[in-house]
Amino acid sequence: MVYVGCVLIIVLSSVVGRGLVKLFITRDKFYKELKLFVGYAKTEIEFSQIKLTELFDKFFEEKQVEFLKEFQEIKNYLMQNEKKCLDNKILYFLKREERRNIEVFFRGFGTKGVSEEIGQLEKYQEELKRKINEVESIRRTNEGLIYKLSLAVGVVVCILIA
Amino acid sequence: MIYRLLPQEINNTLINYDMKKIQEIRLRRNAPVVINYQGKNCVLKRMSGGEPVFVTKEMIEYVLKRATENSLYAYNNQIKQGFITARGGIRLGIAGESVNSDKFMPTTIKNINSINIRVPHEVKDCSAFVFNYIYSKDYGIKNSLIISPPGAGKTTYLRDIARKISGIEDKVFNTLLVDERFELASTLDGEPMLDVGMYTDIVSGASKEFAFSNGIRVLRPDIIITDELMSEADVDACINAVNSGVKVIASIHANSISELKERQGINKILTARCFERYFLLSNKNKVGECISVYDENHKCIYF
């Protein structure tokens, strides 16, 4: 019985470890897709000046968007002026500060003229590049470590029980 | 429709007014909201206490966001001309700082601090009297010019004329509506927000010079309708169209036909005798009242 319990604890700690690692991967992927969106928006605003609702819809249609639900949330936040902040349940993988930064950018999106808007998007693109590097390096350093640590915690608990 | 554009605070107060009688809503930063109610300007006041509603920077931003559907950049062409056309044919005149302004056209307008929301009114059949002089079964359509001071209803008249021409006695007249300032049809995303008739082609945002010459070449219209002839180039475009055999119905800002004679460049319109009927509108007694009609020799035939 004790052995079965130990095996379950180790499996559980492995699942938790993988979940935590997945959080890093999701965050990394999301930022890459956000950068893709910003680049897409820049081109569309520069050449066709389509409205934001249309821009989002076109992006969803043309690109293989993995974070559709998350981008829908950003679109709703942007279009509904009454919505005060992004839903943290949908963007759970981001830290509060990261969500806040995205909110600040999108709150001002669409409120400027063409050249100003493009300048703003270019600036944000650079910011996202830096963020992606940061998130990637955090992921690389931590993913193996967290998984091992999680397993180690499971093993320690098992030893204590045994 | 207009409520959608305005902040809650203004909407709550506007509810107390009859929307059909409001012609304009003026928002000026740090000043009370002013409405043009039945032709008279008055300060918008709350029912409780009668205090005026003051306009804040946030309110102006809110209105701009709503009018442009959160896409101000998509309206740059209109903004640099000083207006925004919102859904429902609502026209917002804007004032702010002109950027890189050359003599005639700035690159854009920033720090917008005043908005004049013009509430569109479609007064169907308002041109019934005038229309009898424009169209007759025997002579067809006559080249006509509507003369009036600002705010006397020329645009509403032209829109009604376009609509009427579209459906005269089962005849189909190919009508070209040259809507330089998006006032006549108020097109948004290619769709007219106001009824300008079924058989009407609309060219929006283009200069009259371009729209007339290009339109005649590619669309072969029977009639061209346009508003506010402002320059000599506009007048020349009209004369060329008439000489090409196309009927023209247009409008111009002036208080009388004699005032037009004094305006250099514009007076060509009278000397060329390209128009067969002139209608003088006034807003003295009521908006859109036709006070006199002149024939091609500028002789008054109705007073």
Tab-separated table of C-alpha atoms in Angstrom:
chain	number	residue	atom	x	y	z
A	1	MET	CA	0.000	0.000	0.000
A	2	VAL	CA	2.857	2.295	0.964
A	3	TYR	CA	4.617	1.512	-2.328
A	4	VAL	CA	1.504	2.277	-4.342
A	5	GLY	CA	1.208	5.606	-2.469
A	6	CYS	CA	4.872	6.394	-3.214
A	7	VAL	CA	4.427	5.677	-6.896
A	8	LEU	CA	1.334	7.934	-6.971
A	9	ILE	CA	3.225	10.753	-5.233
A	10	ILE	CA	6.085	10.505	-7.726
A	11	VAL	CA	3.660	10.486	-10.669
A	12	LEU	CA	1.876	13.494	-9.168
A	13	SER	CA	5.113	15.408	-8.626
A	14	SER	CA	6.105	14.640	-12.211
A	15	VAL	CA	2.769	15.961	-13.477
A	16	VAL	CA	3.120	19.117	-11.367
A	17	GLY	CA	6.702	19.553	-12.645
A	18	ARG	CA	5.563	19.237	-16.246
A	19	GLY	CA	2.703	21.662	-15.603
A	20	LEU	CA	5.108	24.246	-14.250
A	21	VAL	CA	7.443	23.753	-17.214
A	22	LYS	CA	4.470	24.089	-19.576
A	23	LEU	CA	3.684	27.440	-17.976
A	24	PHE	CA	7.091	28.719	-19.055
A	25	ILE	CA	6.674	27.308	-22.557
A	26	THR	CA	3.154	28.819	-22.908
A	27	ARG	CA	4.398	32.236	-21.798
A	28	ASP	CA	7.260	32.024	-24.279
A	29	LYS	CA	4.938	30.995	-27.143
A	30	PHE	CA	2.395	33.671	-26.246
A	31	TYR	CA	4.960	36.442	-26.401
A	32	LYS	CA	6.156	35.164	-29.786
A	33	GLU	CA	2.596	35.201	-31.092
A	34	LEU	CA	2.027	38.669	-29.646
A	35	LYS	CA	5.112	39.869	-31.511
A	36	LEU	CA	3.724	38.280	-34.670
A	37	PHE	CA	0.459	40.169	-34.130
A	38	VAL	CA	2.239	43.473	-33.580
A	39	GLY	CA	4.199	43.016	-36.825
A	40	TYR	CA	1.013	42.103	-38.659
A	41	ALA	CA	-0.833	45.120	-37.248
A	42	LYS	CA	2.033	47.402	-38.256
A	43	THR	CA	1.903	46.216	-41.872
A	44	GLU	CA	-1.886	46.405	-42.058
A	45	ILE	CA	-2.024	49.897	-40.558
A	46	GLU	CA	0.770	51.111	-42.794
A	47	PHE	CA	-0.677	49.802	-46.044
A	48	SER	CA	-4.417	49.339	-45.701
A	49	GLN	CA	-5.403	51.235	-42.557
A	50	ILE	CA	-8.136	48.772	-41.718
A	51	LYS	CA	-10.002	49.200	-38.468
A	52	LEU	CA	-9.001	47.246	-35.371
A	53	THR	CA	-11.985	44.886	-35.306
A	54	GLU	CA	-11.287	43.919	-38.891
A	55	LEU	CA	-7.567	43.715	-38.186
A	56	PHE	CA	-8.046	41.192	-35.387
A	57	ASP	CA	-10.493	39.125	-37.462
A	58	LYS	CA	-8.113	39.097	-40.420
A	59	PHE	CA	-5.266	38.048	-38.158
A	60	PHE	CA	-7.314	35.153	-36.769
A	61	GLU	CA	-8.295	34.143	-40.286
A	62	GLU	CA	-4.913	34.390	-41.973
A	63	LYS	CA	-2.580	33.153	-39.270
A	64	GLN	CA	-2.639	29.894	-37.391
A	65	VAL	CA	-3.353	31.542	-34.059
A	66	GLU	CA	-2.635	29.228	-31.152
A	67	PHE	CA	-3.765	31.705	-28.517
A	68	LEU	CA	-7.127	32.540	-30.074
A	69	LYS	CA	-8.967	32.772	-26.740
A	70	GLU	CA	-6.285	35.055	-25.330
A	71	PHE	CA	-6.316	37.338	-28.370
A	72	GLN	CA	-10.125	37.447	-28.291
A	73	GLU	CA	-9.808	38.657	-24.710
A	74	ILE	CA	-7.353	41.374	-25.782
A	75	LYS	CA	-9.717	42.384	-28.604
A	76	ASN	CA	-12.672	42.608	-26.205
A	77	TYR	CA	-10.608	44.625	-23.763
A	78	LEU	CA	-9.653	47.007	-26.545
A	79	MET	CA	-13.078	47.420	-28.104
A	80	GLN	CA	-15.157	47.604	-24.950
A	81	ASN	CA	-14.136	50.882	-23.419
A	82	GLU	CA	-15.907	49.943	-20.211
A	83	LYS	CA	-13.689	46.864	-19.635
A	84	LYS	CA	-11.075	47.933	-17.113
A	85	CYS	CA	-8.553	45.064	-17.255
A	86	LEU	CA	-7.660	41.790	-18.940
A	87	ASP	CA	-9.138	38.608	-17.506
A	88	ASN	CA	-6.461	36.959	-15.369
A	89	LYS	CA	-8.157	33.575	-15.719
A	90	ILE	CA	-7.575	33.619	-19.469
A	91	LEU	CA	-4.057	35.040	-19.306
A	92	TYR	CA	-3.166	32.975	-16.188
A	93	PHE	CA	0.357	32.205	-17.442
A	94	LEU	CA	1.404	35.842	-17.281
A	95	LYS	CA	2.554	37.657	-14.182
A	96	ARG	CA	0.383	40.536	-12.981
A	97	GLU	CA	3.009	43.045	-14.076
A	98	GLU	CA	3.191	41.491	-17.558
A	99	ARG	CA	-0.579	41.652	-17.913
A	100	ARG	CA	-0.485	45.273	-16.815
A	101	ASN	CA	2.126	46.101	-19.485
A	102	ILE	CA	-0.023	44.502	-22.189
A	103	GLU	CA	-3.036	46.454	-20.903
A	104	VAL	CA	-1.109	49.731	-21.050
A	105	PHE	CA	-0.063	49.099	-24.644
A	106	PHE	CA	-3.494	48.046	-25.853
A	107	ARG	CA	-5.257	50.854	-23.979
A	108	GLY	CA	-3.481	53.317	-26.247
A	109	PHE	CA	-3.718	51.214	-29.409
A	110	GLY	CA	-5.820	52.856	-32.123
A	111	THR	CA	-5.879	56.272	-30.498
A	112	LYS	CA	-3.212	57.891	-32.667
A	113	GLY	CA	-2.585	58.855	-36.266
A	114	VAL	CA	-0.963	56.461	-38.770
A	115	SER	CA	2.695	57.455	-38.319
A	116	GLU	CA	2.418	57.700	-34.535
A	117	GLU	CA	0.679	54.339	-34.399
A	118	ILE	CA	3.371	52.700	-36.525
A	119	GLY	CA	6.099	54.256	-34.372
A	120	GLN	CA	4.383	52.937	-31.260
A	121	LEU	CA	4.082	49.438	-32.760
A	122	GLU	CA	7.767	49.423	-33.744
A	123	LYS	CA	8.699	50.435	-30.218
A	124	TYR	CA	6.524	47.704	-28.749
A	125	GLN	CA	7.978	45.176	-31.181
A	126	GLU	CA	11.467	45.970	-29.840
A	127	GLU	CA	10.177	45.693	-26.305
A	128	LEU	CA	8.661	42.302	-27.127
A	129	LYS	CA	11.945	41.094	-28.653
A	130	ARG	CA	13.671	41.853	-25.367
A	131	LYS	CA	10.857	40.223	-23.423
A	132	ILE	CA	11.047	37.078	-25.569
A	133	ASN	CA	14.809	36.813	-24.962
A	134	GLU	CA	14.219	37.213	-21.266
A	135	VAL	CA	11.387	34.686	-21.130
A	136	GLU	CA	13.365	32.240	-23.271
A	137	SER	CA	16.438	32.400	-21.077
A	138	ILE	CA	14.309	31.987	-17.939
A	139	ARG	CA	12.637	28.991	-19.536
A	140	ARG	CA	15.943	27.402	-20.577
A	141	THR	CA	17.469	27.830	-17.145
A	142	ASN	CA	14.447	26.777	-15.197
A	143	GLU	CA	12.587	24.106	-17.136
A	144	GLY	CA	14.986	21.246	-16.357
A	145	LEU	CA	15.579	22.473	-12.857
A	146	ILE	CA	11.907	22.826	-11.962
A	147	TYR	CA	11.064	19.382	-13.300
A	148	LYS	CA	13.917	17.808	-11.370
A	149	LEU	CA	13.079	19.779	-8.243
A	150	SER	CA	9.476	18.726	-8.420
A	151	LEU	CA	10.486	15.071	-8.771
A	152	ALA	CA	12.967	15.462	-5.937
A	153	VAL	CA	10.226	16.849	-3.669
A	154	GLY	CA	8.113	13.798	-4.580
A	155	VAL	CA	10.974	11.421	-3.779
A	156	VAL	CA	11.673	13.148	-0.441
A	157	VAL	CA	8.008	12.893	0.533
A	158	CYS	CA	8.067	9.201	-0.432
A	159	ILE	CA	11.186	8.563	1.692
A	160	LEU	CA	9.584	10.334	4.629
A	161	ILE	CA	6.436	8.239	4.295
A	162	ALA	CA	8.384	5.012	3.864
B	1	MET	CA	-27.407	56.188	-32.614
B	2	ILE	CA	-25.896	59.387	-31.248
B	3	TYR	CA	-26.056	58.078	-27.688
B	4	ARG	CA	-23.541	55.401	-28.646
B	5	LEU	CA	-20.919	58.075	-29.233
B	6	LEU	CA	-21.388	60.112	-26.108
B	7	PRO	CA	-20.193	59.564	-22.547
B	8	GLN	CA	-22.749	58.473	-19.980
B	9	GLU	CA	-22.752	61.847	-18.232
B	10	ILE	CA	-23.868	63.689	-21.367
B	11	ASN	CA	-26.321	60.955	-22.359
B	12	ASN	CA	-28.012	61.123	-18.960
B	13	THR	CA	-28.704	64.804	-19.535
B	14	LEU	CA	-29.603	64.548	-23.226
B	15	ILE	CA	-32.414	62.149	-22.386
B	16	ASN	CA	-34.363	65.183	-21.143
B	17	TYR	CA	-34.298	66.777	-24.599
B	18	ASP	CA	-36.178	65.904	-27.772
B	19	MET	CA	-33.481	64.396	-29.977
B	20	LYS	CA	-35.350	65.334	-33.164
B	21	LYS	CA	-34.922	69.015	-32.322
B	22	ILE	CA	-31.173	68.816	-31.658
B	23	GLN	CA	-29.110	69.834	-34.683
B	24	GLU	CA	-25.630	70.015	-33.156
B	25	ILE	CA	-23.818	69.026	-29.992
B	26	ARG	CA	-20.640	71.003	-29.346
B	27	LEU	CA	-17.981	69.693	-27.014
B	28	ARG	CA	-15.190	72.109	-26.123
B	29	ARG	CA	-12.557	71.064	-23.625
B	30	ASN	CA	-13.126	72.572	-20.158
B	31	ALA	CA	-16.294	74.320	-21.310
B	32	PRO	CA	-19.974	73.399	-20.942
B	33	VAL	CA	-21.630	71.252	-23.597
B	34	VAL	CA	-23.570	73.461	-26.012
B	35	ILE	CA	-26.430	72.132	-28.103
B	36	ASN	CA	-28.164	73.660	-31.066
B	37	TYR	CA	-31.776	73.116	-30.133
B	38	GLN	CA	-34.360	74.110	-32.732
B	39	GLY	CA	-31.816	76.408	-34.364
B	40	LYS	CA	-30.729	78.138	-31.145
B	41	ASN	CA	-27.541	77.524	-29.179
B	42	CYS	CA	-28.014	76.683	-25.524
B	43	VAL	CA	-25.947	75.206	-22.703
B	44	LEU	CA	-26.772	71.617	-21.815
B	45	LYS	CA	-27.974	71.597	-18.227
B	46	ARG	CA	-28.688	68.822	-15.804
B	47	MET	CA	-32.312	68.641	-14.754
B	48	SER	CA	-31.381	68.466	-11.086
B	49	GLY	CA	-29.924	71.827	-10.101
B	50	GLY	CA	-29.608	73.122	-13.630
B	51	GLU	CA	-25.807	72.912	-13.587
B	52	PRO	CA	-24.062	72.781	-16.950
B	53	VAL	CA	-22.215	69.618	-18.005
B	54	PHE	CA	-18.523	70.426	-18.431
B	55	VAL	CA	-16.437	68.684	-21.099
B	56	THR	CA	-13.242	66.971	-19.961
B	57	LYS	CA	-10.264	65.740	-21.952
B	58	GLU	CA	-11.394	62.169	-21.238
B	59	MET	CA	-14.841	62.878	-22.678
B	60	ILE	CA	-13.307	64.129	-25.944
B	61	GLU	CA	-11.077	61.032	-26.107
B	62	TYR	CA	-14.073	58.806	-25.442
B	63	VAL	CA	-16.104	60.378	-28.263
B	64	LEU	CA	-13.177	60.066	-30.692
B	65	LYS	CA	-12.637	56.422	-29.752
B	66	ARG	CA	-16.298	55.600	-30.238
B	67	ALA	CA	-16.633	57.535	-33.484
B	68	THR	CA	-13.557	55.921	-35.008
B	69	GLU	CA	-14.306	52.469	-33.568
B	70	ASN	CA	-11.001	52.607	-31.673
B	71	SER	CA	-9.115	53.113	-34.933
B	72	LEU	CA	-8.209	56.776	-35.181
B	73	TYR	CA	-5.452	56.029	-37.704
B	74	ALA	CA	-8.038	54.653	-40.157
B	75	TYR	CA	-9.663	58.093	-40.297
B	76	ASN	CA	-6.526	60.096	-41.019
B	77	ASN	CA	-7.735	61.228	-44.437
B	78	GLN	CA	-10.874	62.645	-42.888
B	79	ILE	CA	-9.147	64.010	-39.792
B	80	LYS	CA	-6.744	66.110	-41.793
B	81	GLN	CA	-9.745	67.663	-43.518
B	82	GLY	CA	-11.231	68.399	-40.113
B	83	PHE	CA	-14.006	65.858	-39.762
B	84	ILE	CA	-14.900	62.254	-38.948
B	85	THR	CA	-17.897	60.400	-40.346
B	86	ALA	CA	-19.289	57.976	-37.794
B	87	ARG	CA	-21.869	55.235	-38.164
B	88	GLY	CA	-25.390	56.475	-38.810
B	89	GLY	CA	-24.202	59.361	-40.958
B	90	ILE	CA	-23.167	61.382	-37.926
B	91	ARG	CA	-20.528	63.948	-38.830
B	92	LEU	CA	-18.046	65.222	-36.319
B	93	GLY	CA	-16.260	68.460	-37.091
B	94	ILE	CA	-12.990	68.635	-35.166
B	95	ALA	CA	-10.560	71.336	-34.104
B	96	GLY	CA	-7.075	70.937	-32.704
B	97	GLU	CA	-3.428	71.442	-33.616
B	98	SER	CA	-2.584	71.050	-37.295
B	99	VAL	CA	0.598	69.093	-37.925
B	100	ASN	CA	2.994	70.077	-40.777
B	101	SER	CA	0.319	72.271	-42.157
B	102	ASP	CA	0.911	73.614	-45.612
B	103	LYS	CA	-1.329	76.298	-46.986
B	104	PHE	CA	-4.327	74.094	-47.607
B	105	MET	CA	-4.010	70.709	-45.949
B	106	PRO	CA	-2.296	69.555	-42.738
B	107	THR	CA	-0.776	66.064	-42.404
B	108	THR	CA	-3.078	65.449	-39.475
B	109	ILE	CA	-4.767	67.185	-36.565
B	110	LYS	CA	-3.578	66.297	-33.071
B	111	ASN	CA	-4.636	67.271	-29.556
B	112	ILE	CA	-8.240	67.561	-30.644
B	113	ASN	CA	-9.968	69.909	-28.208
B	114	SER	CA	-13.297	70.686	-29.850
B	115	ILE	CA	-15.868	68.450	-31.466
B	116	ASN	CA	-18.998	69.557	-33.242
B	117	ILE	CA	-21.355	66.625	-33.603
B	118	ARG	CA	-23.854	67.298	-36.364
B	119	VAL	CA	-26.946	65.213	-35.909
B	120	PRO	CA	-28.121	64.154	-39.363
B	121	HIS	CA	-31.742	64.719	-40.176
B	122	GLU	CA	-33.278	63.054	-43.161
B	123	VAL	CA	-36.254	65.190	-44.019
B	124	LYS	CA	-37.911	63.135	-46.686
B	125	ASP	CA	-39.811	65.144	-49.268
B	126	CYS	CA	-38.369	68.468	-48.060
B	127	SER	CA	-37.428	69.347	-51.639
B	128	ALA	CA	-40.923	68.735	-53.049
B	129	PHE	CA	-41.481	72.402	-53.945
B	130	VAL	CA	-38.038	72.850	-55.519
B	131	PHE	CA	-38.290	69.561	-57.340
B	132	ASN	CA	-41.248	70.813	-59.358
B	133	TYR	CA	-38.915	73.403	-60.872
B	134	ILE	CA	-36.070	70.923	-61.390
B	135	TYR	CA	-37.973	68.183	-63.152
B	136	SER	CA	-40.838	68.243	-65.601
B	137	LYS	CA	-42.125	65.452	-67.798
B	138	ASP	CA	-41.647	67.483	-70.972
B	139	TYR	CA	-38.269	69.072	-70.337
B	140	GLY	CA	-36.671	66.489	-68.096
B	141	ILE	CA	-34.138	67.577	-65.510
B	142	LYS	CA	-32.798	71.123	-65.387
B	143	ASN	CA	-29.297	72.075	-64.285
B	144	SER	CA	-29.905	73.605	-60.879
B	145	LEU	CA	-27.973	75.467	-58.233
B	146	ILE	CA	-29.074	75.729	-54.623
B	147	ILE	CA	-27.831	78.906	-52.973
B	148	SER	CA	-27.969	79.293	-49.226
B	149	PRO	CA	-26.076	80.455	-46.139
B	150	PRO	CA	-24.561	77.692	-43.908
B	151	GLY	CA	-27.058	75.663	-41.905
B	152	ALA	CA	-30.047	76.447	-44.109
B	153	GLY	CA	-30.530	72.887	-45.307
B	154	LYS	CA	-28.760	72.627	-48.693
B	155	THR	CA	-27.322	69.204	-47.955
B	156	THR	CA	-30.658	67.847	-46.786
B	157	TYR	CA	-32.230	69.241	-49.967
B	158	LEU	CA	-29.605	67.682	-52.249
B	159	ARG	CA	-29.943	64.317	-50.521
B	160	ASP	CA	-33.710	64.427	-50.963
B	161	ILE	CA	-33.342	65.443	-54.622
B	162	ALA	CA	-30.959	62.501	-55.221
B	163	ARG	CA	-33.486	60.184	-53.645
B	164	LYS	CA	-36.377	61.613	-55.656
B	165	ILE	CA	-34.519	61.488	-58.974
B	166	SER	CA	-33.873	57.824	-58.387
B	167	GLY	CA	-37.515	57.017	-58.477
B	168	ILE	CA	-39.275	59.353	-60.904
B	169	GLU	CA	-42.092	57.656	-62.783
B	170	ASP	CA	-40.293	54.344	-63.069
B	171	LYS	CA	-37.453	55.959	-65.003
B	172	VAL	CA	-33.900	55.085	-64.131
B	173	PHE	CA	-31.510	58.020	-64.128
B	174	ASN	CA	-27.898	57.114	-63.551
B	175	THR	CA	-26.992	59.531	-60.824
B	176	LEU	CA	-23.467	60.281	-59.709
B	177	LEU	CA	-23.207	61.745	-56.237
B	178	VAL	CA	-19.931	63.566	-55.705
B	179	ASP	CA	-19.600	63.650	-51.936
B	180	GLU	CA	-16.299	65.379	-51.330
B	181	ARG	CA	-16.764	65.850	-47.589
B	182	PHE	CA	-18.818	62.708	-46.848
B	183	GLU	CA	-21.796	64.890	-45.965
B	184	LEU	CA	-24.363	63.833	-48.516
B	185	ALA	CA	-24.303	60.052	-48.288
B	186	SER	CA	-22.016	59.735	-45.236
B	187	THR	CA	-20.456	56.554	-46.576
B	188	LEU	CA	-18.758	54.364	-44.043
B	189	ASP	CA	-16.810	51.302	-45.137
B	190	GLY	CA	-18.252	51.832	-48.610
B	191	GLU	CA	-21.854	51.854	-47.491
B	192	PRO	CA	-24.026	54.991	-47.560
B	193	MET	CA	-25.360	55.716	-44.100
B	194	LEU	CA	-28.121	57.920	-45.472
B	195	ASP	CA	-30.661	57.187	-48.194
B	196	VAL	CA	-29.539	58.803	-51.447
B	197	GLY	CA	-31.547	56.703	-53.852
B	198	MET	CA	-31.284	53.308	-55.423
B	199	TYR	CA	-29.582	54.225	-58.691
B	200	THR	CA	-26.926	56.475	-57.283
B	201	ASP	CA	-23.181	55.931	-57.659
B	202	ILE	CA	-21.281	57.593	-54.863
B	203	VAL	CA	-17.776	58.977	-55.132
B	204	SER	CA	-16.659	60.052	-51.665
B	205	GLY	CA	-13.635	61.982	-50.531
B	206	ALA	CA	-12.415	62.921	-54.026
B	207	SER	CA	-12.050	66.469	-55.323
B	208	LYS	CA	-14.841	67.643	-57.611
B	209	GLU	CA	-12.358	68.165	-60.404
B	210	PHE	CA	-11.293	64.517	-60.311
B	211	ALA	CA	-14.692	63.024	-59.519
B	212	PHE	CA	-16.467	64.929	-62.311
B	213	SER	CA	-13.972	64.180	-65.090
B	214	ASN	CA	-13.335	60.611	-64.022
B	215	GLY	CA	-17.006	59.957	-63.285
B	216	ILE	CA	-18.161	61.179	-66.690
B	217	ARG	CA	-15.562	58.997	-68.384
B	218	VAL	CA	-16.104	55.758	-66.532
B	219	LEU	CA	-19.604	55.866	-65.057
B	220	ARG	CA	-21.455	57.786	-67.786
B	221	PRO	CA	-23.950	59.489	-65.467
B	222	ASP	CA	-27.134	61.251	-66.558
B	223	ILE	CA	-27.013	63.563	-63.583
B	224	ILE	CA	-24.263	64.674	-61.219
B	225	ILE	CA	-25.217	65.922	-57.787
B	226	THR	CA	-22.675	67.648	-55.578
B	227	ASP	CA	-22.599	70.136	-52.761
B	228	GLU	CA	-20.629	73.217	-51.784
B	229	LEU	CA	-18.876	74.565	-54.848
B	230	MET	CA	-15.989	76.374	-53.201
B	231	SER	CA	-13.358	77.227	-55.776
B	232	GLU	CA	-12.891	78.173	-59.398
B	233	ALA	CA	-11.805	74.582	-60.102
B	234	ASP	CA	-15.143	73.307	-58.744
B	235	VAL	CA	-17.004	75.768	-60.959
B	236	ASP	CA	-14.944	74.727	-63.999
B	237	ALA	CA	-15.724	71.066	-63.281
B	238	CYS	CA	-19.450	71.926	-63.305
B	239	ILE	CA	-19.232	73.913	-66.539
B	240	ASN	CA	-17.318	71.091	-68.249
B	241	ALA	CA	-19.876	68.539	-67.094
B	242	VAL	CA	-22.772	70.644	-68.408
B	243	ASN	CA	-20.928	71.120	-71.712
B	244	SER	CA	-20.527	67.348	-71.889
B	245	GLY	CA	-24.294	66.973	-71.769
B	246	VAL	CA	-24.548	65.817	-68.174
B	247	LYS	CA	-27.127	67.459	-65.942
B	248	VAL	CA	-25.709	69.021	-62.783
B	249	ILE	CA	-27.432	69.818	-59.512
B	250	ALA	CA	-25.168	71.570	-57.035
B	251	SER	CA	-25.138	73.889	-54.058
B	252	ILE	CA	-23.104	76.897	-53.027
B	253	HIS	CA	-22.709	79.083	-49.947
B	254	ALA	CA	-24.090	82.588	-50.500
B	255	ASN	CA	-26.847	84.829	-49.238
B	256	SER	CA	-28.109	85.973	-52.597
B	257	ILE	CA	-27.548	85.684	-56.323
B	258	SER	CA	-26.057	89.211	-56.390
B	259	GLU	CA	-23.483	88.130	-53.784
B	260	LEU	CA	-22.376	85.395	-56.182
B	261	LYS	CA	-21.860	87.979	-58.928
B	262	GLU	CA	-19.319	89.759	-56.703
B	263	ARG	CA	-17.191	86.677	-56.028
B	264	GLN	CA	-14.254	86.458	-58.377
B	265	GLY	CA	-13.745	83.091	-59.985
B	266	ILE	CA	-17.083	81.852	-58.697
B	267	ASN	CA	-19.109	84.403	-60.686
B	268	LYS	CA	-18.128	82.425	-63.789
B	269	ILE	CA	-20.958	80.116	-62.852
B	270	LEU	CA	-23.423	82.903	-63.634
B	271	THR	CA	-21.742	84.291	-66.739
B	272	ALA	CA	-21.387	80.816	-68.276
B	273	ARG	CA	-25.150	80.363	-67.806
B	274	CYS	CA	-24.740	76.673	-67.252
B	275	PHE	CA	-27.511	76.512	-64.665
B	276	GLU	CA	-31.143	76.804	-65.677
B	277	ARG	CA	-32.618	77.160	-62.205
B	278	TYR	CA	-31.326	78.876	-59.049
B	279	PHE	CA	-32.978	78.312	-55.680
B	280	LEU	CA	-32.339	80.581	-52.748
B	281	LEU	CA	-32.798	78.964	-49.338
B	282	SER	CA	-33.063	80.759	-46.040
B	283	ASN	CA	-33.184	79.827	-42.353
B	284	LYS	CA	-34.723	83.065	-41.159
B	285	ASN	CA	-38.266	81.833	-40.637
B	286	LYS	CA	-37.567	78.117	-40.693
B	287	VAL	CA	-34.667	75.938	-41.762
B	288	GLY	CA	-34.748	74.963	-45.425
B	289	GLU	CA	-37.301	77.467	-46.644
B	290	CYS	CA	-37.017	78.236	-50.360
B	291	ILE	CA	-37.552	81.989	-50.589
B	292	SER	CA	-36.969	82.576	-54.280
B	293	VAL	CA	-36.410	80.827	-57.596
B	294	TYR	CA	-34.508	82.282	-60.565
B	295	ASP	CA	-34.372	81.169	-64.184
B	296	GLU	CA	-31.316	80.829	-66.469
B	297	ASN	CA	-31.325	84.612	-67.096
B	298	HIS	CA	-31.195	85.177	-63.320
B	299	LYS	CA	-34.736	86.518	-63.451
B	300	CYS	CA	-36.827	85.866	-60.380
B	301	ILE	CA	-39.688	83.523	-61.235
B	302	TYR	CA	-40.874	82.878	-57.681
B	303	PHE	CA	-40.687	85.103	-54.636
